[in-house]
mmCIF file of C-alpha atoms in Angstrom:
data_model
loop_
_atom_site.group_PDB
_atom_site.id
_atom_site.type_symbol
_atom_site.label_atom_id
_atom_site.label_comp_id
_atom_site.label_asym_id
_atom_site.label_seq_id
_atom_site.Cartn_x
_atom_site.Cartn_y
_atom_site.Cartn_z
ATOM 1 C CA UNK A 1 3.280 42.705 -60.405
ATOM 2 C CA UNK A 2 2.141 45.744 -59.282
ATOM 3 C CA UNK A 3 1.698 48.756 -60.905
ATOM 4 C CA UNK A 4 1.153 52.532 -59.874
ATOM 5 C CA UNK A 5 0.173 54.715 -62.779
ATOM 6 C CA UNK A 6 -0.155 59.003 -62.567
ATOM 7 C CA UNK A 7 -1.472 60.005 -65.445
ATOM 8 C CA UNK A 8 -0.266 63.848 -64.968
ATOM 9 C CA UNK A 9 3.161 64.230 -65.010
ATOM 10 C CA UNK A 10 2.129 68.188 -64.357
ATOM 11 C CA UNK A 11 -0.421 70.495 -62.951
ATOM 12 C CA UNK A 12 0.014 73.599 -61.668
ATOM 13 C CA UNK A 13 -2.720 75.335 -59.122
ATOM 14 C CA UNK A 14 -3.024 78.771 -58.359
ATOM 15 C CA UNK A 15 -1.843 79.939 -54.626
ATOM 16 C CA UNK A 16 -4.797 79.799 -51.933
ATOM 17 C CA UNK A 17 -6.749 77.556 -54.609
ATOM 18 C CA UNK A 18 -7.732 73.638 -54.429
ATOM 19 C CA UNK A 19 -5.585 70.675 -56.805
ATOM 20 C CA UNK A 20 -6.576 67.037 -56.806
ATOM 21 C CA UNK A 21 -3.345 64.640 -57.900
ATOM 22 C CA UNK A 22 -4.320 62.042 -59.665
ATOM 23 C CA UNK A 23 -3.437 57.515 -58.958
ATOM 24 C CA UNK A 24 -4.092 54.491 -59.943
ATOM 25 C CA UNK A 25 -2.639 51.450 -59.298
ATOM 26 C CA UNK A 26 -3.433 47.753 -60.254
ATOM 27 C CA UNK A 27 -2.885 44.571 -57.368
ATOM 28 C CA UNK A 28 -4.732 41.708 -56.860
ATOM 29 C CA UNK A 29 -4.182 41.760 -52.888
ATOM 30 C CA UNK A 30 -6.720 42.153 -50.807
ATOM 31 C CA UNK A 31 -3.845 43.567 -48.016
ATOM 32 C CA UNK A 32 -1.540 47.052 -48.904
ATOM 33 C CA UNK A 33 -1.113 50.402 -47.974
ATOM 34 C CA UNK A 34 -0.912 53.489 -50.126
ATOM 35 C CA UNK A 35 1.115 56.291 -49.809
ATOM 36 C CA UNK A 36 2.065 60.197 -51.324
ATOM 37 C CA UNK A 37 5.450 61.442 -51.081
ATOM 38 C CA UNK A 38 6.268 65.570 -51.304
ATOM 39 C CA UNK A 39 9.890 65.929 -52.993
ATOM 40 C CA UNK A 40 10.887 69.451 -53.203
ATOM 41 C CA UNK A 41 13.992 70.575 -55.107
ATOM 42 C CA UNK A 42 16.008 69.258 -51.799
ATOM 43 C CA UNK A 43 15.093 66.346 -53.425
ATOM 44 C CA UNK A 44 14.276 63.844 -50.539
ATOM 45 C CA UNK A 45 11.100 62.564 -50.144
ATOM 46 C CA UNK A 46 9.038 63.571 -47.918
ATOM 47 C CA UNK A 47 6.256 61.386 -46.557
ATOM 48 C CA UNK A 48 2.491 63.646 -47.521
ATOM 49 C CA UNK A 49 0.095 60.417 -46.002
ATOM 50 C CA UNK A 50 -0.381 57.042 -46.262
ATOM 51 C CA UNK A 51 -3.883 55.081 -46.188
ATOM 52 C CA UNK A 52 -4.509 51.693 -44.934
ATOM 53 C CA UNK A 53 -6.226 49.564 -47.815
ATOM 54 C CA UNK A 54 -8.368 47.965 -44.684
ATOM 55 C CA UNK A 55 -9.056 51.658 -43.974
ATOM 56 C CA UNK A 56 -12.696 52.414 -45.495
ATOM 57 C CA UNK A 57 -11.732 55.965 -44.093
ATOM 58 C CA UNK A 58 -10.236 58.713 -46.607
ATOM 59 C CA UNK A 59 -7.211 59.826 -44.655
ATOM 60 C CA UNK A 60 -6.467 63.171 -43.842
ATOM 61 C CA UNK A 61 -2.992 65.101 -42.826
ATOM 62 C CA UNK A 62 -4.249 69.359 -42.528
ATOM 63 C CA UNK A 63 -4.202 70.612 -46.402
ATOM 64 C CA UNK A 64 -3.845 67.106 -47.362
ATOM 65 C CA UNK A 65 -6.302 64.626 -48.091
ATOM 66 C CA UNK A 66 -7.340 61.398 -50.178
ATOM 67 C CA UNK A 67 -9.803 59.818 -52.436
ATOM 68 C CA UNK A 68 -9.605 56.400 -51.830
ATOM 69 C CA UNK A 69 -11.862 54.302 -54.109
ATOM 70 C CA UNK A 70 -10.078 51.025 -52.908
ATOM 71 C CA UNK A 71 -12.793 49.013 -56.074
ATOM 72 C CA UNK A 72 -12.245 51.538 -58.559
ATOM 73 C CA UNK A 73 -8.041 51.218 -57.652
ATOM 74 C CA UNK A 74 -7.929 55.051 -57.544
ATOM 75 C CA UNK A 75 -5.990 57.430 -55.071
ATOM 76 C CA UNK A 76 -6.405 60.780 -55.566
ATOM 77 C CA UNK A 77 -4.337 63.788 -53.337
ATOM 78 C CA UNK A 78 -6.183 66.881 -52.478
ATOM 79 C CA UNK A 79 -3.944 69.709 -51.731
ATOM 80 C CA UNK A 80 -6.686 72.084 -49.963
ATOM 81 C CA UNK A 81 -5.090 75.490 -49.841
ATOM 82 C CA UNK A 82 -2.231 75.434 -51.584
ATOM 83 C CA UNK A 83 1.319 77.163 -51.053
ATOM 84 C CA UNK A 84 4.350 77.781 -52.428
ATOM 85 C CA UNK A 85 6.177 75.342 -50.012
ATOM 86 C CA UNK A 86 3.700 72.734 -52.272
ATOM 87 C CA UNK A 87 5.571 73.166 -54.967
ATOM 88 C CA UNK A 88 7.480 69.679 -55.911
ATOM 89 C CA UNK A 89 7.138 66.175 -57.309
ATOM 90 C CA UNK A 90 4.813 63.886 -55.898
ATOM 91 C CA UNK A 91 4.530 60.812 -56.301
ATOM 92 C CA UNK A 92 2.322 57.574 -55.195
ATOM 93 C CA UNK A 93 3.384 54.385 -54.279
ATOM 94 C CA UNK A 94 2.218 51.211 -52.994
ATOM 95 C CA UNK A 95 3.049 48.590 -50.525
ATOM 96 C CA UNK A 96 2.110 45.256 -50.345
ATOM 97 C CA UNK A 97 1.087 43.808 -46.370
ATOM 98 C CA UNK A 98 2.489 40.693 -47.355
ATOM 99 C CA UNK A 99 6.264 39.768 -46.527
ATOM 100 C CA UNK A 100 5.520 37.338 -48.369
ATOM 101 C CA UNK A 101 5.257 38.889 -52.174
ATOM 102 C CA UNK A 102 8.394 40.356 -53.143
ATOM 103 C CA UNK A 103 8.470 43.404 -53.972
ATOM 104 C CA UNK A 104 8.845 45.950 -51.398
ATOM 105 C CA UNK A 105 7.436 49.003 -52.652
ATOM 106 C CA UNK A 106 6.300 50.410 -55.987
ATOM 107 C CA UNK A 107 6.010 54.010 -56.615
ATOM 108 C CA UNK A 108 4.288 55.976 -59.760
ATOM 109 C CA UNK A 109 6.554 57.896 -62.720
ATOM 110 C CA UNK A 110 5.538 61.611 -60.341
ATOM 111 C CA UNK A 111 3.548 64.219 -61.247
ATOM 112 C CA UNK A 112 5.202 67.283 -61.100
ATOM 113 C CA UNK A 113 3.271 70.772 -59.046
ATOM 114 C CA UNK A 114 3.973 74.205 -59.237
ATOM 115 C CA UNK A 115 2.228 76.984 -57.274
ATOM 116 C CA UNK A 116 1.377 80.580 -59.573
ATOM 117 C CA UNK A 117 0.983 82.819 -56.562
ATOM 118 C CA UNK B 1 17.501 61.296 -34.210
ATOM 119 C CA UNK B 2 16.232 58.568 -36.751
ATOM 120 C CA UNK B 3 17.865 58.812 -40.135
ATOM 121 C CA UNK B 4 19.073 57.281 -43.456
ATOM 122 C CA UNK B 5 22.739 58.578 -43.945
ATOM 123 C CA UNK B 6 24.098 58.021 -47.365
ATOM 124 C CA UNK B 7 27.838 58.477 -48.772
ATOM 125 C CA UNK B 8 29.082 60.283 -50.162
ATOM 126 C CA UNK B 9 26.382 62.873 -51.617
ATOM 127 C CA UNK B 10 27.390 63.610 -54.992
ATOM 128 C CA UNK B 11 29.716 61.698 -56.852
ATOM 129 C CA UNK B 12 31.726 62.176 -60.497
ATOM 130 C CA UNK B 13 33.072 58.833 -61.539
ATOM 131 C CA UNK B 14 34.154 57.666 -65.349
ATOM 132 C CA UNK B 15 33.029 54.384 -66.825
ATOM 133 C CA UNK B 16 34.003 51.212 -65.906
ATOM 134 C CA UNK B 17 36.103 52.404 -61.943
ATOM 135 C CA UNK B 18 34.022 50.225 -59.295
ATOM 136 C CA UNK B 19 31.903 51.989 -56.531
ATOM 137 C CA UNK B 20 29.992 51.476 -53.508
ATOM 138 C CA UNK B 21 27.764 54.346 -52.295
ATOM 139 C CA UNK B 22 27.159 53.895 -48.819
ATOM 140 C CA UNK B 23 23.807 53.370 -46.541
ATOM 141 C CA UNK B 24 23.319 53.160 -43.048
ATOM 142 C CA UNK B 25 20.200 53.357 -40.800
ATOM 143 C CA UNK B 26 20.276 53.800 -37.291
ATOM 144 C CA UNK B 27 16.004 52.437 -36.618
ATOM 145 C CA UNK B 28 16.869 49.324 -35.986
ATOM 146 C CA UNK B 29 14.558 48.073 -39.477
ATOM 147 C CA UNK B 30 14.452 45.024 -41.518
ATOM 148 C CA UNK B 31 13.606 46.392 -44.231
ATOM 149 C CA UNK B 32 16.404 48.462 -46.466
ATOM 150 C CA UNK B 33 15.846 49.293 -50.134
ATOM 151 C CA UNK B 34 17.972 50.465 -53.238
ATOM 152 C CA UNK B 35 15.900 52.691 -55.077
ATOM 153 C CA UNK B 36 17.190 54.762 -58.781
ATOM 154 C CA UNK B 37 14.858 57.715 -59.814
ATOM 155 C CA UNK B 38 15.209 58.264 -63.264
ATOM 156 C CA UNK B 39 12.990 60.965 -65.546
ATOM 157 C CA UNK B 40 9.347 60.664 -66.231
ATOM 158 C CA UNK B 41 10.085 57.184 -65.029
ATOM 159 C CA UNK B 42 10.049 57.782 -60.732
ATOM 160 C CA UNK B 43 12.082 55.852 -58.599
ATOM 161 C CA UNK B 44 12.429 52.079 -59.848
ATOM 162 C CA UNK B 45 13.553 49.223 -57.706
ATOM 163 C CA UNK B 46 17.436 47.863 -57.725
ATOM 164 C CA UNK B 47 17.801 45.636 -55.018
ATOM 165 C CA UNK B 48 15.720 45.138 -51.701
ATOM 166 C CA UNK B 49 17.087 42.486 -47.764
ATOM 167 C CA UNK B 50 14.807 41.777 -45.490
ATOM 168 C CA UNK B 51 16.783 40.554 -42.679
ATOM 169 C CA UNK B 52 20.173 39.789 -42.870
ATOM 170 C CA UNK B 53 22.022 38.183 -45.455
ATOM 171 C CA UNK B 54 18.617 38.286 -47.546
ATOM 172 C CA UNK B 55 18.773 39.960 -50.333
ATOM 173 C CA UNK B 56 16.480 40.229 -54.010
ATOM 174 C CA UNK B 57 16.592 41.598 -57.006
ATOM 175 C CA UNK B 58 14.421 44.517 -57.712
ATOM 176 C CA UNK B 59 13.329 45.914 -60.360
ATOM 177 C CA UNK B 60 16.755 47.494 -62.589
ATOM 178 C CA UNK B 61 19.311 45.174 -60.509
ATOM 179 C CA UNK B 62 21.559 44.488 -63.651
ATOM 180 C CA UNK B 63 25.146 45.926 -63.011
ATOM 181 C CA UNK B 64 24.418 46.422 -58.865
ATOM 182 C CA UNK B 65 25.361 44.284 -56.275
ATOM 183 C CA UNK B 66 24.785 44.166 -52.673
ATOM 184 C CA UNK B 67 25.351 43.422 -49.589
ATOM 185 C CA UNK B 68 23.791 42.938 -45.326
ATOM 186 C CA UNK B 69 25.942 41.620 -43.173
ATOM 187 C CA UNK B 70 24.888 43.657 -40.413
ATOM 188 C CA UNK B 71 21.014 45.609 -39.568
ATOM 189 C CA UNK B 72 22.114 49.169 -40.191
ATOM 190 C CA UNK B 73 24.584 49.398 -43.305
ATOM 191 C CA UNK B 74 22.581 48.706 -47.121
ATOM 192 C CA UNK B 75 25.827 49.345 -49.514
ATOM 193 C CA UNK B 76 25.442 49.467 -53.175
ATOM 194 C CA UNK B 77 28.574 48.448 -55.283
ATOM 195 C CA UNK B 78 29.113 49.611 -58.868
ATOM 196 C CA UNK B 79 30.983 46.625 -59.758
ATOM 197 C CA UNK B 80 32.105 48.982 -63.787
ATOM 198 C CA UNK B 81 29.789 50.955 -63.974
ATOM 199 C CA UNK B 82 28.754 52.687 -67.017
ATOM 200 C CA UNK B 83 26.620 55.822 -68.469
ATOM 201 C CA UNK B 84 23.311 54.445 -68.160
ATOM 202 C CA UNK B 85 24.431 53.781 -64.447
ATOM 203 C CA UNK B 86 24.187 58.575 -64.700
ATOM 204 C CA UNK B 87 21.258 58.930 -61.709
ATOM 205 C CA UNK B 88 19.701 59.466 -58.918
ATOM 206 C CA UNK B 89 19.692 57.019 -56.313
ATOM 207 C CA UNK B 90 18.211 56.533 -52.806
ATOM 208 C CA UNK B 91 18.144 54.351 -50.342
ATOM 209 C CA UNK B 92 14.973 53.561 -47.424
ATOM 210 C CA UNK B 93 14.140 51.976 -44.629
ATOM 211 C CA UNK B 94 11.022 50.020 -43.211
ATOM 212 C CA UNK B 95 10.000 47.920 -40.956
ATOM 213 C CA UNK B 96 7.748 45.005 -41.658
ATOM 214 C CA UNK B 97 4.487 45.317 -43.586
ATOM 215 C CA UNK B 98 2.683 43.063 -40.878
ATOM 216 C CA UNK B 99 4.020 45.732 -38.541
ATOM 217 C CA UNK B 100 0.874 47.595 -37.458
ATOM 218 C CA UNK B 101 2.268 51.180 -36.546
ATOM 219 C CA UNK B 102 4.555 53.304 -38.893
ATOM 220 C CA UNK B 103 5.145 51.656 -42.509
ATOM 221 C CA UNK B 104 6.633 53.997 -44.381
ATOM 222 C CA UNK B 105 9.486 54.183 -45.874
ATOM 223 C CA UNK B 106 12.164 56.416 -44.252
ATOM 224 C CA UNK B 107 14.427 57.891 -46.777
ATOM 225 C CA UNK B 108 18.459 58.497 -47.642
ATOM 226 C CA UNK B 109 19.178 62.804 -49.036
ATOM 227 C CA UNK B 110 19.459 60.785 -52.130
ATOM 228 C CA UNK B 111 23.126 60.407 -54.050
ATOM 229 C CA UNK B 112 23.566 61.995 -57.334
ATOM 230 C CA UNK B 113 25.841 59.793 -59.767
ATOM 231 C CA UNK B 114 27.324 60.244 -62.529
ATOM 232 C CA UNK B 115 28.745 58.467 -64.995
ATOM 233 C CA UNK B 116 31.520 59.688 -67.927
#
Protein backbone atom coordinates (compact mmCIF):
# COMPACT_ATOMS: atom_id res chain seq x y z
CA UNK A 1 0.00 0.00 0.00
CA UNK A 2 1.08 3.51 -0.66
CA UNK A 3 2.14 5.80 2.18
CA UNK A 4 2.67 9.54 2.34
CA UNK A 5 4.97 11.15 4.90
CA UNK A 6 5.22 14.78 5.94
CA UNK A 7 8.10 15.06 8.38
CA UNK A 8 7.40 18.64 9.52
CA UNK A 9 4.36 18.81 11.82
CA UNK A 10 4.71 22.59 12.12
CA UNK A 11 6.54 25.32 10.29
CA UNK A 12 6.59 29.09 10.37
CA UNK A 13 7.62 31.73 7.87
CA UNK A 14 7.94 35.46 7.92
CA UNK A 15 5.52 37.36 5.72
CA UNK A 16 6.96 37.93 2.20
CA UNK A 17 9.56 35.20 2.72
CA UNK A 18 9.76 31.77 1.06
CA UNK A 19 9.05 28.46 2.74
CA UNK A 20 9.29 24.85 1.57
CA UNK A 21 7.12 22.04 2.90
CA UNK A 22 8.39 18.49 2.53
CA UNK A 23 6.56 15.39 1.39
CA UNK A 24 7.81 11.91 0.58
CA UNK A 25 5.79 8.94 -0.58
CA UNK A 26 6.21 5.27 -1.13
CA UNK A 27 4.76 3.46 -4.14
CA UNK A 28 5.63 0.75 -6.62
CA UNK A 29 3.48 2.32 -9.33
CA UNK A 30 4.76 4.39 -12.22
CA UNK A 31 1.47 6.15 -13.02
CA UNK A 32 0.12 8.36 -10.26
CA UNK A 33 -0.77 11.90 -9.28
CA UNK A 34 0.37 14.05 -6.40
CA UNK A 35 -1.43 16.94 -4.77
CA UNK A 36 -1.04 19.62 -2.15
CA UNK A 37 -4.20 20.64 -0.34
CA UNK A 38 -4.61 23.61 1.97
CA UNK A 39 -6.95 23.55 4.94
CA UNK A 40 -7.50 26.99 6.49
CA UNK A 41 -9.32 27.46 9.80
CA UNK A 42 -12.62 27.21 7.92
CA UNK A 43 -11.72 23.47 7.54
CA UNK A 44 -12.45 23.53 3.82
CA UNK A 45 -10.06 21.45 1.75
CA UNK A 46 -8.65 23.56 -1.08
CA UNK A 47 -6.51 22.21 -3.90
CA UNK A 48 -3.27 24.18 -4.14
CA UNK A 49 -1.38 22.36 -6.86
CA UNK A 50 -1.18 18.98 -8.59
CA UNK A 51 1.50 17.05 -10.44
CA UNK A 52 1.18 14.17 -12.86
CA UNK A 53 3.97 11.63 -12.37
CA UNK A 54 4.48 11.24 -16.13
CA UNK A 55 5.33 14.92 -16.46
CA UNK A 56 8.93 15.87 -15.77
CA UNK A 57 8.20 19.57 -15.55
CA UNK A 58 7.43 20.82 -12.07
CA UNK A 59 3.95 22.29 -11.62
CA UNK A 60 3.55 25.97 -10.80
CA UNK A 61 0.50 27.96 -9.70
CA UNK A 62 1.26 31.61 -9.09
CA UNK A 63 3.28 31.77 -5.83
CA UNK A 64 3.13 28.01 -5.35
CA UNK A 65 5.51 25.58 -7.02
CA UNK A 66 6.64 22.03 -6.45
CA UNK A 67 9.91 20.20 -6.65
CA UNK A 68 9.00 16.74 -7.91
CA UNK A 69 11.80 14.21 -7.66
CA UNK A 70 10.33 10.97 -8.97
CA UNK A 71 13.34 8.78 -8.33
CA UNK A 72 13.62 10.02 -4.77
CA UNK A 73 9.82 9.90 -4.33
CA UNK A 74 9.84 13.43 -3.06
CA UNK A 75 7.24 16.16 -3.66
CA UNK A 76 7.95 19.40 -1.83
CA UNK A 77 5.86 22.57 -1.96
CA UNK A 78 7.48 25.99 -2.18
CA UNK A 79 5.47 29.06 -1.23
CA UNK A 80 7.03 32.30 -2.37
CA UNK A 81 6.20 35.77 -1.05
CA UNK A 82 4.25 34.25 1.84
CA UNK A 83 1.05 36.01 2.84
CA UNK A 84 -0.96 35.95 6.05
CA UNK A 85 -3.69 34.09 4.17
CA UNK A 86 -1.31 31.21 3.52
CA UNK A 87 -1.48 30.21 7.18
CA UNK A 88 -3.17 26.82 7.20
CA UNK A 89 -2.67 23.09 7.47
CA UNK A 90 -1.15 21.67 4.30
CA UNK A 91 -1.69 18.09 3.24
CA UNK A 92 0.26 16.16 0.66
CA UNK A 93 -1.78 13.50 -1.15
CA UNK A 94 -1.20 10.65 -3.57
CA UNK A 95 -3.58 9.14 -6.08
CA UNK A 96 -3.05 5.93 -7.99
CA UNK A 97 -3.31 6.17 -11.76
CA UNK A 98 -4.91 2.76 -11.91
CA UNK A 99 -8.56 1.94 -11.35
CA UNK A 100 -7.53 -1.48 -10.12
CA UNK A 101 -5.39 -0.42 -7.23
CA UNK A 102 -8.17 -0.12 -4.73
CA UNK A 103 -7.11 2.84 -2.64
CA UNK A 104 -8.30 6.11 -4.08
CA UNK A 105 -6.38 8.92 -2.37
CA UNK A 106 -3.78 8.64 0.40
CA UNK A 107 -3.00 11.67 2.56
CA UNK A 108 -0.02 12.62 4.68
CA UNK A 109 -0.46 13.75 8.31
CA UNK A 110 -0.21 17.42 7.45
CA UNK A 111 2.08 20.38 8.16
CA UNK A 112 0.70 23.37 10.03
CA UNK A 113 2.11 26.57 8.55
CA UNK A 114 2.14 29.81 10.51
CA UNK A 115 2.86 33.11 8.79
CA UNK A 116 4.40 35.77 11.02
CA UNK A 117 3.72 39.45 10.28
CA UNK B 1 -22.25 25.47 -9.10
CA UNK B 2 -20.23 22.25 -8.85
CA UNK B 3 -20.20 21.14 -5.26
CA UNK B 4 -20.28 18.42 -2.65
CA UNK B 5 -22.73 18.94 0.18
CA UNK B 6 -22.75 17.26 3.58
CA UNK B 7 -25.32 17.34 6.30
CA UNK B 8 -25.30 17.96 9.14
CA UNK B 9 -22.26 20.21 9.57
CA UNK B 10 -22.17 19.68 13.32
CA UNK B 11 -23.57 16.82 15.34
CA UNK B 12 -23.40 15.92 19.02
CA UNK B 13 -24.83 12.55 19.90
CA UNK B 14 -24.60 9.84 22.54
CA UNK B 15 -23.04 6.41 22.44
CA UNK B 16 -25.15 3.85 20.62
CA UNK B 17 -27.59 6.18 18.90
CA UNK B 18 -27.61 5.43 15.19
CA UNK B 19 -26.86 8.34 12.89
CA UNK B 20 -26.43 9.07 9.21
CA UNK B 21 -24.34 11.78 7.59
CA UNK B 22 -25.52 12.55 4.10
CA UNK B 23 -23.30 13.42 1.15
CA UNK B 24 -24.39 14.54 -2.29
CA UNK B 25 -22.49 15.72 -5.38
CA UNK B 26 -23.79 17.35 -8.55
CA UNK B 27 -20.84 16.66 -10.85
CA UNK B 28 -21.82 13.18 -12.04
CA UNK B 29 -18.62 11.77 -10.54
CA UNK B 30 -18.14 8.03 -10.35
CA UNK B 31 -15.80 8.05 -7.37
CA UNK B 32 -16.88 9.06 -3.90
CA UNK B 33 -15.09 8.65 -0.58
CA UNK B 34 -15.48 9.23 3.11
CA UNK B 35 -12.58 10.34 5.28
CA UNK B 36 -12.06 11.09 8.90
CA UNK B 37 -9.53 13.67 10.01
CA UNK B 38 -7.80 13.39 13.35
CA UNK B 39 -4.89 15.48 14.70
CA UNK B 40 -1.51 14.12 13.68
CA UNK B 41 -3.06 11.48 11.42
CA UNK B 42 -4.25 13.54 8.48
CA UNK B 43 -7.21 12.25 6.49
CA UNK B 44 -7.82 8.54 6.58
CA UNK B 45 -10.15 6.87 4.17
CA UNK B 46 -13.12 5.07 5.70
CA UNK B 47 -14.93 3.77 2.62
CA UNK B 48 -14.93 4.55 -1.04
CA UNK B 49 -17.19 3.83 -3.98
CA UNK B 50 -16.16 3.46 -7.60
CA UNK B 51 -19.73 3.62 -8.88
CA UNK B 52 -23.35 2.81 -8.01
CA UNK B 53 -23.58 -0.35 -5.90
CA UNK B 54 -19.75 -0.65 -5.84
CA UNK B 55 -18.21 0.12 -2.48
CA UNK B 56 -15.09 -1.01 -0.67
CA UNK B 57 -13.31 -0.53 2.61
CA UNK B 58 -10.64 2.05 3.10
CA UNK B 59 -8.10 2.16 5.90
CA UNK B 60 -10.45 2.58 8.88
CA UNK B 61 -13.86 1.02 8.06
CA UNK B 62 -14.68 -0.50 11.47
CA UNK B 63 -17.88 0.89 12.95
CA UNK B 64 -19.07 2.47 9.69
CA UNK B 65 -21.37 1.53 6.85
CA UNK B 66 -22.04 3.15 3.49
CA UNK B 67 -24.38 2.68 0.57
CA UNK B 68 -24.38 3.92 -3.02
CA UNK B 69 -27.83 3.46 -4.48
CA UNK B 70 -27.62 6.56 -6.64
CA UNK B 71 -24.62 8.11 -8.32
CA UNK B 72 -24.99 11.44 -6.57
CA UNK B 73 -25.46 10.23 -2.97
CA UNK B 74 -23.10 8.41 -0.62
CA UNK B 75 -24.35 8.41 2.97
CA UNK B 76 -22.17 7.40 5.92
CA UNK B 77 -23.94 5.39 8.59
CA UNK B 78 -22.81 4.85 12.17
CA UNK B 79 -25.01 2.07 13.52
CA UNK B 80 -23.77 2.32 17.11
CA UNK B 81 -21.47 5.33 17.51
CA UNK B 82 -18.74 5.27 20.13
CA UNK B 83 -16.59 8.09 21.56
CA UNK B 84 -13.59 7.02 19.46
CA UNK B 85 -15.58 8.01 16.39
CA UNK B 86 -15.52 11.64 17.50
CA UNK B 87 -13.82 13.29 14.55
CA UNK B 88 -14.09 15.59 11.57
CA UNK B 89 -15.58 13.80 8.58
CA UNK B 90 -15.21 14.70 4.92
CA UNK B 91 -17.02 13.40 1.91
CA UNK B 92 -15.31 13.78 -1.46
CA UNK B 93 -15.96 12.97 -5.09
CA UNK B 94 -13.76 12.68 -8.16
CA UNK B 95 -13.76 11.45 -11.75
CA UNK B 96 -11.93 8.16 -12.50
CA UNK B 97 -8.09 8.33 -12.48
CA UNK B 98 -7.93 7.50 -16.18
CA UNK B 99 -9.96 10.60 -17.06
CA UNK B 100 -7.17 12.79 -18.40
CA UNK B 101 -8.15 16.17 -17.15
CA UNK B 102 -9.19 16.96 -13.65
CA UNK B 103 -7.87 14.38 -11.22
CA UNK B 104 -8.47 16.10 -7.98
CA UNK B 105 -11.08 15.36 -5.40
CA UNK B 106 -13.83 17.82 -4.57
CA UNK B 107 -14.46 17.94 -0.86
CA UNK B 108 -17.57 18.66 1.11
CA UNK B 109 -17.44 21.24 3.90
CA UNK B 110 -16.92 18.65 6.66
CA UNK B 111 -19.03 17.34 9.51
CA UNK B 112 -17.83 17.75 13.07
CA UNK B 113 -19.13 14.76 15.03
CA UNK B 114 -18.93 14.44 18.79
CA UNK B 115 -20.00 11.18 20.45
CA UNK B 116 -20.50 11.46 24.20
